[in-house]
Short mmCIF file of C-alpha atoms and ligand atoms in Angstrom, two decimals:
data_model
loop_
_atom_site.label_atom_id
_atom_site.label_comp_id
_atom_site.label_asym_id
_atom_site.label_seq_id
_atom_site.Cartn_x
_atom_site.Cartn_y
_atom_site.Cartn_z
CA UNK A 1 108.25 122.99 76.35
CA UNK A 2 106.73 124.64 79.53
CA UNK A 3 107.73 123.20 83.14
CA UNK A 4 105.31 121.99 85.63
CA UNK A 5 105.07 123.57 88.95
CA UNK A 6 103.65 122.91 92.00
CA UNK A 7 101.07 125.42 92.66
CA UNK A 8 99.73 124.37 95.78
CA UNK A 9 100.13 121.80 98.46
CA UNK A 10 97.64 120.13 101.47
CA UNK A 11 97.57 118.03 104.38
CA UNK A 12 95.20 116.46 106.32
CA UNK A 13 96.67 113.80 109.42
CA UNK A 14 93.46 112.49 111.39
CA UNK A 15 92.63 113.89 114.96
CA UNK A 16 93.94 110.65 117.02
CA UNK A 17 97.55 110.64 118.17
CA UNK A 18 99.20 107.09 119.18
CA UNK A 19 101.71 107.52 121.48
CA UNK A 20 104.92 104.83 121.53
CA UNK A 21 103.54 104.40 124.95
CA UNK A 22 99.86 103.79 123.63
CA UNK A 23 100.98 100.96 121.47
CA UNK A 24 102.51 99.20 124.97
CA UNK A 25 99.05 98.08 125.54
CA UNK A 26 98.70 95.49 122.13
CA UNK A 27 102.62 94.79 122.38
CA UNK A 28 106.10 93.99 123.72
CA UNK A 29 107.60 97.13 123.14
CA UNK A 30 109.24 100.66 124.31
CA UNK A 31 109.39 104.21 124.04
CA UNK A 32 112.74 103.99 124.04
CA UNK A 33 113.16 101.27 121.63
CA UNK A 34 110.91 102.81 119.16
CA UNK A 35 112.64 106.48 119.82
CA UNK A 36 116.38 104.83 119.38
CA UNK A 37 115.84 102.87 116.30
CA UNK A 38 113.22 105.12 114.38
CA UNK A 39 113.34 108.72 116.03
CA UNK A 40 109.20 108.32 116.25
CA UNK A 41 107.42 109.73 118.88
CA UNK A 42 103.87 109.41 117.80
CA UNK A 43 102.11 108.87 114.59
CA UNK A 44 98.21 109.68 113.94
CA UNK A 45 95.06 106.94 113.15
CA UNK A 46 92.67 107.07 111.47
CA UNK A 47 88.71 106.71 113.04
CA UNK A 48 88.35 102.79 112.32
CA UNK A 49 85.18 103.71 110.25
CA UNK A 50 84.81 107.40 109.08
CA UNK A 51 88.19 107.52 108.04
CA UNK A 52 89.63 106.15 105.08
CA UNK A 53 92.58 106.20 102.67
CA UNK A 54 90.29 108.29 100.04
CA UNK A 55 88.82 110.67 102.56
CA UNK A 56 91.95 112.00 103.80
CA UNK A 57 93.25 112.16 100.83
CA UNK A 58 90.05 114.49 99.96
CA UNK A 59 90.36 116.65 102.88
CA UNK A 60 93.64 117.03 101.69
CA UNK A 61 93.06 117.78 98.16
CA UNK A 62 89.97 120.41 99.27
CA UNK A 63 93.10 122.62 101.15
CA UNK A 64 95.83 122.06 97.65
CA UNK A 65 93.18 123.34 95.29
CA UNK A 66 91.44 126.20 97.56
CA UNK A 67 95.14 127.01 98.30
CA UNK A 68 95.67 127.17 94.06
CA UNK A 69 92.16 129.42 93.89
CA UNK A 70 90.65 127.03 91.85
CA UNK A 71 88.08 124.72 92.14
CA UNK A 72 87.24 121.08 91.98
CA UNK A 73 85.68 121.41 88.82
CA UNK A 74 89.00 122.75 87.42
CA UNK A 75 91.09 119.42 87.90
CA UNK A 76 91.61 117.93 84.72
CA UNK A 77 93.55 114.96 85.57
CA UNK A 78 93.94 112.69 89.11
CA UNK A 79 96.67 111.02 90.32
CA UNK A 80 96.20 109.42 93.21
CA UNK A 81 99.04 107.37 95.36
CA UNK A 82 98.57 104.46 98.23
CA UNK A 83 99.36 101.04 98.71
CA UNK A 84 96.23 100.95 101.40
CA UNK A 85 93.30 101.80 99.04
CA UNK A 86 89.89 101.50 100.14
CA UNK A 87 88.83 98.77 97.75
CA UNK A 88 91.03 96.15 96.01
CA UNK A 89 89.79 97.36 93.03
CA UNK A 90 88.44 100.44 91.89
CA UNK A 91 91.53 102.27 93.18
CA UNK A 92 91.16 105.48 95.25
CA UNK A 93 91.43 108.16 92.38
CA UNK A 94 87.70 107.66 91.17
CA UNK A 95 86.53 107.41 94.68
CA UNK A 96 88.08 110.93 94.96
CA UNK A 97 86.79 111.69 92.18
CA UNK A 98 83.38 110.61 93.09
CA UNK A 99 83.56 112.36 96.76
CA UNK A 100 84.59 115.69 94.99
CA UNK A 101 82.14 116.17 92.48
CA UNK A 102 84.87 116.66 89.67
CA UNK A 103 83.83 116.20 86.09
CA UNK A 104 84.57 112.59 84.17
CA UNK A 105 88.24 113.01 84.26
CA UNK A 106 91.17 110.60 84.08
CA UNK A 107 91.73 109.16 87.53
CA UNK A 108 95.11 107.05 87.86
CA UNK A 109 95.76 104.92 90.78
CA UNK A 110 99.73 104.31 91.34
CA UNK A 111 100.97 101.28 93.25
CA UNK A 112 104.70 102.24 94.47
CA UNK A 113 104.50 102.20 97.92
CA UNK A 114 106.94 104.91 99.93
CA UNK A 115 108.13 106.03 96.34
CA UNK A 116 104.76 106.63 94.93
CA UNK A 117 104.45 110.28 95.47
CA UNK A 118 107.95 111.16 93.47
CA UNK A 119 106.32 108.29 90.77
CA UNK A 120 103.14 110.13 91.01
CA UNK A 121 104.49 113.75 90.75
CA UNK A 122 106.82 112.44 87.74
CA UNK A 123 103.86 110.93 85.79
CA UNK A 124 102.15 114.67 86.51
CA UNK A 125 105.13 116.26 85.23
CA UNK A 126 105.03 114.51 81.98
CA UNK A 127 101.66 115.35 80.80
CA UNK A 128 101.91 119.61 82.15
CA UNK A 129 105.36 119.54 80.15
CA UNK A 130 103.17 118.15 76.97
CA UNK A 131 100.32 120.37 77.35
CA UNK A 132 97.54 117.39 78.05
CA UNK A 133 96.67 118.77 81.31
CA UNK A 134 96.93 122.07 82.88
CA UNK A 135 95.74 121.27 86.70
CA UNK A 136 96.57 118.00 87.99
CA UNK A 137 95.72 116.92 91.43
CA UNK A 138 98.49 114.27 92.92
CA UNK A 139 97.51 112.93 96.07
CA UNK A 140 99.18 110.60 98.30
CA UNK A 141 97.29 108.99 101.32
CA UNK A 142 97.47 105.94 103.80
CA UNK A 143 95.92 104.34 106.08
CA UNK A 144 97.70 102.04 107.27
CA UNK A 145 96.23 101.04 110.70
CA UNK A 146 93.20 99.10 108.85
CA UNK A 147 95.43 96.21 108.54
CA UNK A 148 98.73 96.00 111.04
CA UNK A 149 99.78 93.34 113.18
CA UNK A 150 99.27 94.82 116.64
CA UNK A 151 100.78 91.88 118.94
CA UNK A 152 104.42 91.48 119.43
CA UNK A 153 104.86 89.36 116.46
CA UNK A 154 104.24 92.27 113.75
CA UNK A 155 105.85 94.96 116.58
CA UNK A 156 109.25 95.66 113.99
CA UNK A 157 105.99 96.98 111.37
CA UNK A 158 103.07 97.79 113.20
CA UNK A 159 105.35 100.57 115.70
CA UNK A 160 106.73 102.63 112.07
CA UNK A 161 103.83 103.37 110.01
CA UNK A 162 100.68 106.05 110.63
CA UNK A 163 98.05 107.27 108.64
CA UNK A 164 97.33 110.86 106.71
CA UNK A 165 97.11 112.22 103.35
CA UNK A 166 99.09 115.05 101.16
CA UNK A 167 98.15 116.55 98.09
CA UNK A 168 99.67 118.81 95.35
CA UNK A 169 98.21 120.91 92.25
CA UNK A 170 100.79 120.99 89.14
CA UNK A 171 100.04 123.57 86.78
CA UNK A 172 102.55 124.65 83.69
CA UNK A 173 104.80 127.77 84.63
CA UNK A 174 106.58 130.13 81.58
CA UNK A 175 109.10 131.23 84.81
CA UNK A 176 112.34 130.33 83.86
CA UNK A 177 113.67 129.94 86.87
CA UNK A 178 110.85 127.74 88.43
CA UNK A 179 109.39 124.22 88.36
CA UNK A 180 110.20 120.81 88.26
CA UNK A 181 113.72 120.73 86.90
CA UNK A 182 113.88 116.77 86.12
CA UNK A 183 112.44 113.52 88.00
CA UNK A 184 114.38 110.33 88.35
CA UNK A 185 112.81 106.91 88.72
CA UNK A 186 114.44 103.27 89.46
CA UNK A 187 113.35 99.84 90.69
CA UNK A 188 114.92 96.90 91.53
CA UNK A 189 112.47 93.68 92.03
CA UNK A 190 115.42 91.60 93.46
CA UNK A 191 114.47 91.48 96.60
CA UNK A 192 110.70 92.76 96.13
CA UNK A 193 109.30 89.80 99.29
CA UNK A 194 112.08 91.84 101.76
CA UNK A 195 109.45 94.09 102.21
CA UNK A 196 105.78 93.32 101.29
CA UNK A 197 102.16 92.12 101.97
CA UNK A 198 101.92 88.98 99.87
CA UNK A 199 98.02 88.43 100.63
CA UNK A 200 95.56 88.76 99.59
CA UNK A 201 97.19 88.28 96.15
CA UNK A 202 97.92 85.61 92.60
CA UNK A 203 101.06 84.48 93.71
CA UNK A 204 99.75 81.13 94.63
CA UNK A 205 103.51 80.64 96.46
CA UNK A 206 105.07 81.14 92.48
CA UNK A 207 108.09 83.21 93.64
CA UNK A 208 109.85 81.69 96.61
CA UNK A 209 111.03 78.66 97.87
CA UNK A 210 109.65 79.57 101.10
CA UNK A 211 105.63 79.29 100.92
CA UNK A 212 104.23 82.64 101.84
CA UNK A 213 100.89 81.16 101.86
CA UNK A 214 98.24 78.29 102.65
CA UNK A 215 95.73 77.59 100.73
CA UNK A 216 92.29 75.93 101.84
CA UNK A 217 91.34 72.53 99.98
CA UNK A 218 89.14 73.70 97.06
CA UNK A 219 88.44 72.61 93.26
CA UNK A 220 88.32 76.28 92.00
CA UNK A 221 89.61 79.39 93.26
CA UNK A 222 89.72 80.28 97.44
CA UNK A 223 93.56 80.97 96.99
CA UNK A 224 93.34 85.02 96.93
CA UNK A 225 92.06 84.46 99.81
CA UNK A 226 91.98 81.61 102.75
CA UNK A 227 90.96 80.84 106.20
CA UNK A 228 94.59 79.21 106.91
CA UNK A 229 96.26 82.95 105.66
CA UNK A 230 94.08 84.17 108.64
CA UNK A 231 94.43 81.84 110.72
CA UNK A 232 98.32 81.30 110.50
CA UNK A 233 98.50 85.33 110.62
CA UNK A 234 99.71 85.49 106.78
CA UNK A 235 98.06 88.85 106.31
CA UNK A 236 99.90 91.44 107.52
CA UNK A 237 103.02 93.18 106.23
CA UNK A 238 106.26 91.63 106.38
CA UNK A 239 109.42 93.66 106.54
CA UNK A 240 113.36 92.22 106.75
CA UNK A 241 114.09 95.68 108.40
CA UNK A 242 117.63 95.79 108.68
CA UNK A 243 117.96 94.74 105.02
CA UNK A 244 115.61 97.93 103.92
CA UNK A 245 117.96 99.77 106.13
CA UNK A 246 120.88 98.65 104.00
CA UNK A 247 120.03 99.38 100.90
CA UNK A 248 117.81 102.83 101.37
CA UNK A 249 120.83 104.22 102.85
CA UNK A 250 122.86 103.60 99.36
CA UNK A 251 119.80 104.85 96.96
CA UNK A 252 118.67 107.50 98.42
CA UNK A 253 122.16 109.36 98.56
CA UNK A 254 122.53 107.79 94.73
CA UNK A 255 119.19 109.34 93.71
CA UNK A 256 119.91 112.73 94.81
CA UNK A 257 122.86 113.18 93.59
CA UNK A 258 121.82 111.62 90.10
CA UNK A 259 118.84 114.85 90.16
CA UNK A 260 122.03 117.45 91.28
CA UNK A 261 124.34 115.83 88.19
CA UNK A 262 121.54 116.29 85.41
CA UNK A 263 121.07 119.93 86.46
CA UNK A 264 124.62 120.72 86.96
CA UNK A 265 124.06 121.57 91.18
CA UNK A 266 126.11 120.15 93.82
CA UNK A 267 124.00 119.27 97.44
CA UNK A 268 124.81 122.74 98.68
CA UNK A 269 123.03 124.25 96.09
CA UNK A 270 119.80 122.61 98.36
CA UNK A 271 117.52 124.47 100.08
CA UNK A 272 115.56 122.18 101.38
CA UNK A 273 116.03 118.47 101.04
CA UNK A 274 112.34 116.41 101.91
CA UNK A 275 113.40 112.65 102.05
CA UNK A 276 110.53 109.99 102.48
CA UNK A 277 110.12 109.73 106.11
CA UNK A 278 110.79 106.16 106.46
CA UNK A 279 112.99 106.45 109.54
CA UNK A 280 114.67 109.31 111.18
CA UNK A 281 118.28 107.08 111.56
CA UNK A 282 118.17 106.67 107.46
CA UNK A 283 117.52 110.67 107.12
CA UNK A 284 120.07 111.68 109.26
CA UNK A 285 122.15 108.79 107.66
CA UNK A 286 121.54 110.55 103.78
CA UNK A 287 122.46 114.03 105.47
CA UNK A 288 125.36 113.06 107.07
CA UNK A 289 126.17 111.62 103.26
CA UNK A 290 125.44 114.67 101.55
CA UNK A 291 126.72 116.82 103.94
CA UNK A 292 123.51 118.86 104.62
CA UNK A 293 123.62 121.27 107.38
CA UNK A 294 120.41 120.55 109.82
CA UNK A 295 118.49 123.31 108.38
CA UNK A 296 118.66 121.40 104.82
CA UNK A 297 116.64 118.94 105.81
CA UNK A 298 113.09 118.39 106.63
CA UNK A 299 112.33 115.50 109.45
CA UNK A 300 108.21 115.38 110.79
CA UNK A 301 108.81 111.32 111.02
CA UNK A 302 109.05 111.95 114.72
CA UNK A 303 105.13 113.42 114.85
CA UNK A 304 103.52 111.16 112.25
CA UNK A 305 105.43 108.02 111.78
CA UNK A 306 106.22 106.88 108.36
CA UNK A 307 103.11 107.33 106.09
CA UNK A 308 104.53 106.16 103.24
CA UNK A 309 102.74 107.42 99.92
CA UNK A 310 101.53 110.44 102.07
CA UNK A 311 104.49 111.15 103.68
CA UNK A 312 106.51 113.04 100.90
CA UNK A 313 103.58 115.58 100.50
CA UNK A 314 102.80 115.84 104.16
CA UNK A 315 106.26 117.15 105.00
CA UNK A 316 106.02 119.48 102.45
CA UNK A 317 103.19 120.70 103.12
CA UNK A 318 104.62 121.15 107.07
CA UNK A 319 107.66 122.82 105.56
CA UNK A 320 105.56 125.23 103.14
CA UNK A 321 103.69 126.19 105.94
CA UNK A 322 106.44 126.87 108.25
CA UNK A 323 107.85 129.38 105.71
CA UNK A 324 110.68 127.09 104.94
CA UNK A 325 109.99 127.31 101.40
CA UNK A 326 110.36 130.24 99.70
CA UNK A 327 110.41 131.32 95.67
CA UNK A 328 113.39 130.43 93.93
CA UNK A 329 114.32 128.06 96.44
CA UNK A 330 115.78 124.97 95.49
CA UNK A 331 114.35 121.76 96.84
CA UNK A 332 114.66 117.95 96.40
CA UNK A 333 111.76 114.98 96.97
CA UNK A 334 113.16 112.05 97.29
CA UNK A 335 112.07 108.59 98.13
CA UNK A 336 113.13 104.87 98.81
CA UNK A 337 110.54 102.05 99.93
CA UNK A 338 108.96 98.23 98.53
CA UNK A 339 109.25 97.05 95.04
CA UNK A 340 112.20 98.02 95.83
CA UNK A 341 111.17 101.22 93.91
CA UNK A 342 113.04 104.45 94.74
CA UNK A 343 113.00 108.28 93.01
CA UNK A 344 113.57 112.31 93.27
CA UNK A 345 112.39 115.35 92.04
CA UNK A 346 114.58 118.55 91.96
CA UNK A 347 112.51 121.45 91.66
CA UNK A 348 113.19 125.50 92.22
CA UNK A 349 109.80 126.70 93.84
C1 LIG B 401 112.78 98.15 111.63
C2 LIG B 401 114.00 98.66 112.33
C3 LIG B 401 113.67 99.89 113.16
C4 LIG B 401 114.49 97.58 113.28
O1 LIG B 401 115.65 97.99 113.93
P1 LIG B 401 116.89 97.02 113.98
O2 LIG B 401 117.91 97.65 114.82
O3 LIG B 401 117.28 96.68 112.58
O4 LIG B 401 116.28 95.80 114.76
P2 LIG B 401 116.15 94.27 114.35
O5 LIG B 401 115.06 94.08 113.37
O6 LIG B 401 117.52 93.74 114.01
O7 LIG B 401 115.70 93.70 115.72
C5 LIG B 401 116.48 93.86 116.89
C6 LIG B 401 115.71 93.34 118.07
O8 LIG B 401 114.64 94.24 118.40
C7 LIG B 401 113.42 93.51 118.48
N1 LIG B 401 112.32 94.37 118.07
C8 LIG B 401 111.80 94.52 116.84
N2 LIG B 401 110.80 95.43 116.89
C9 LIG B 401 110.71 95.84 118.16
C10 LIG B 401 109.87 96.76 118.82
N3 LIG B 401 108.93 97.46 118.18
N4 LIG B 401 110.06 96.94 120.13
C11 LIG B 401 110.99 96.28 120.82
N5 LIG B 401 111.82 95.38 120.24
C12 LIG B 401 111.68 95.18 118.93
C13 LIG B 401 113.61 92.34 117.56
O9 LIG B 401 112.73 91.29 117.92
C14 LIG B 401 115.05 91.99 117.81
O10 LIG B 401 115.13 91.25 119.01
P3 LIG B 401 116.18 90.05 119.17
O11 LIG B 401 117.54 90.70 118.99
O12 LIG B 401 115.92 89.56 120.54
O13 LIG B 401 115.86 89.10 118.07
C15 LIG B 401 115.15 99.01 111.34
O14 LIG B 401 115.67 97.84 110.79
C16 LIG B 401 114.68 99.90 110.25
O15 LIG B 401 114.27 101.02 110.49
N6 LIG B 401 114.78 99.46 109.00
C17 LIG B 401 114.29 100.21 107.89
C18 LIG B 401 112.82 100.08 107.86
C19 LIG B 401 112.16 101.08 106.98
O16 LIG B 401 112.63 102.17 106.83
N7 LIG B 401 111.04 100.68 106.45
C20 LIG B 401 110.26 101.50 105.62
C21 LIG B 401 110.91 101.56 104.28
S1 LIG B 401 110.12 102.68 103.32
#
């Protein structure tokens, strides 16, 4: 069976850089604060109206498959990452598909929040190892300042996440010694509420004791929706930080050392470790773990804030271009986020 690798890789972060001490102007909060807890120094946003989740992941995608010397037309399979998507439904893939002129090919739309790149990329994997596709575009892209809480009360949220887009081509290799060597994928839905955006949604308060949110009085329907969800502020993210703290810092050292096991390679084998850049504290946390000298490990969190789906492809995209990927090397994605949902990918470039 032939590996998958990744041909090609893009990034596109929107012009506008927020500043911890921008953000002082909607909220209670401080460089310092933000800096200490989360190593972020700025993060980018998105134009309120020309930019969306779909066009940066475009722009994106335009720079992975120029930079594989093919063209749009060549794509014979989409997969397309966010938990921000333009629409509720359609997802973002056909949009993409739509903006870039590509013939009537699948377009999948994956829902796994900080871990849906690796889920992505794995799903990619699966069908180059088969033979079904032989250029698959995986995109990841947020933009996650449509829809944060920018007073003090959403501050522990709103001050983490930013906006951008990363994309990958995966075409089948004969090398040997390259590719994607294996993927690993895991959930737990224990604590899925700890971190989450219940509404708009069909939960209709099924899954906790606590109600997450208020309906208006109505015969029929009104419950995906309601005034009283905007009007008690029940539509932004919610996050139980220190709890996510807890846990990411046991799976993601679990998860990359599960990817080292199957392929026989200890963590100084690594090149290049790319974790999800959810916070610069859990990073430095998983490379203390692993005992990864600096130059292991590839941090941007500080630059572009956590951009969840995007932010996998982003920083390796950064790193690709910095010439801190070379051939042969060996490198690990991994990620940790909502659901909770958590993966890796051990590749040799
Ligand atoms: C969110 C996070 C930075 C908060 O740091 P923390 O040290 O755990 O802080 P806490 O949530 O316990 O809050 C500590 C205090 O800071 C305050 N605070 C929260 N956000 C703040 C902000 N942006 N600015 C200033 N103060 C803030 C809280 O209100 C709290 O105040 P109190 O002690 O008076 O009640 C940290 O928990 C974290 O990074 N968790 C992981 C989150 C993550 O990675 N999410 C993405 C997963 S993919």
């Amino acid at each position: 069976m032939k590996r998958t690798k990744i041909a090609s890789v893009g990034m596109y972060v929107p012009a506008n850089i927020v500043t911890n001490n921008d953000l002082l102007r909607y909220m209670d909060t401080s460089d310092e604060w933000i800096q200490e807890r989360t190593g972020i120094r700025e993060r980018r946003f998105a134009d309120r109206t020309r930019e969306t989740t779909t066009t940066m992941g475009v722009e994106a995608a335009k720079i992975a498959i120029e930079r594989a010397g093919i063209t749009a037309s060549d794509i014979d399979f989409i997969i397309f990452a966010t938990l921000s998507p333009d629409y509720y439904f359609p997802g973002c893939g056909v949009l993409l598909q739509r903006a870039m002129k590509m013939n009537e090919i699948g377009a999948l739309d994956v829902r796994n929040q900080c871990s849906g790149f690796v889920y992505a990329l794995s799903v990619g994997d699966q069908f180059i190892r088969t033979g079904m596709y032989k250029n698959i575009l995986v995109v990841g892209a947020e933009k996650h300042s449509f829809g944060l809480d920018f007073s003090t009360r959403g501050r522990n949220v709103s001050v983490i996440f930013g906006d951008g887009a990363g994309a990958v081509v995966l075409q089948p290799t004969d090398q040997e010694n390259q590719g994607i060597l294996s993927t690993h994928l895991h959930s737990d839905g224990e604590s899925a509420e700890i971190l989450a955006m219940y509404n708009p949604g069909t939960h209709a308060n099924h899954w906790m004791e606590q109600e997450l949110a208020d309906f208006d009085e109505a015969e029929m329907g009104e419950m995906f929706f309601s005034h009283a969800m905007i009007d008690k502020a029940q539509v932004f993210p919610n996050m139980d930080g220190p709890l996510v703290f807890k846990k990411a810092v046991i799976k993601f050292p679990e998860v990359i050392i599960e990817a080292l096991n199957k392929n026989g390679l200890q963590s100084s084998d690594l090149n290049l470790l790319i974790p999800h850049q959810a916070n610069l504290r859990i990073a430095q946390f998983v490379q203390q773990k692993l005992k990864l000298r600096d130059e292991q490990v590839y941090n941007n969190i500080q630059n572009y804030g956590n951009t969840t789906a995007a932010s996998i492809p982003i920083a390796l995209c950064e790193a690709w271009e910095l010439g801190k990927i070379k051939e042969g090397d060996l490198v690990c994605l991994a990620a940790f986020g909502s659901g909770f949902t958590w993966g890796s990918a051990l590749l040799r470039w």
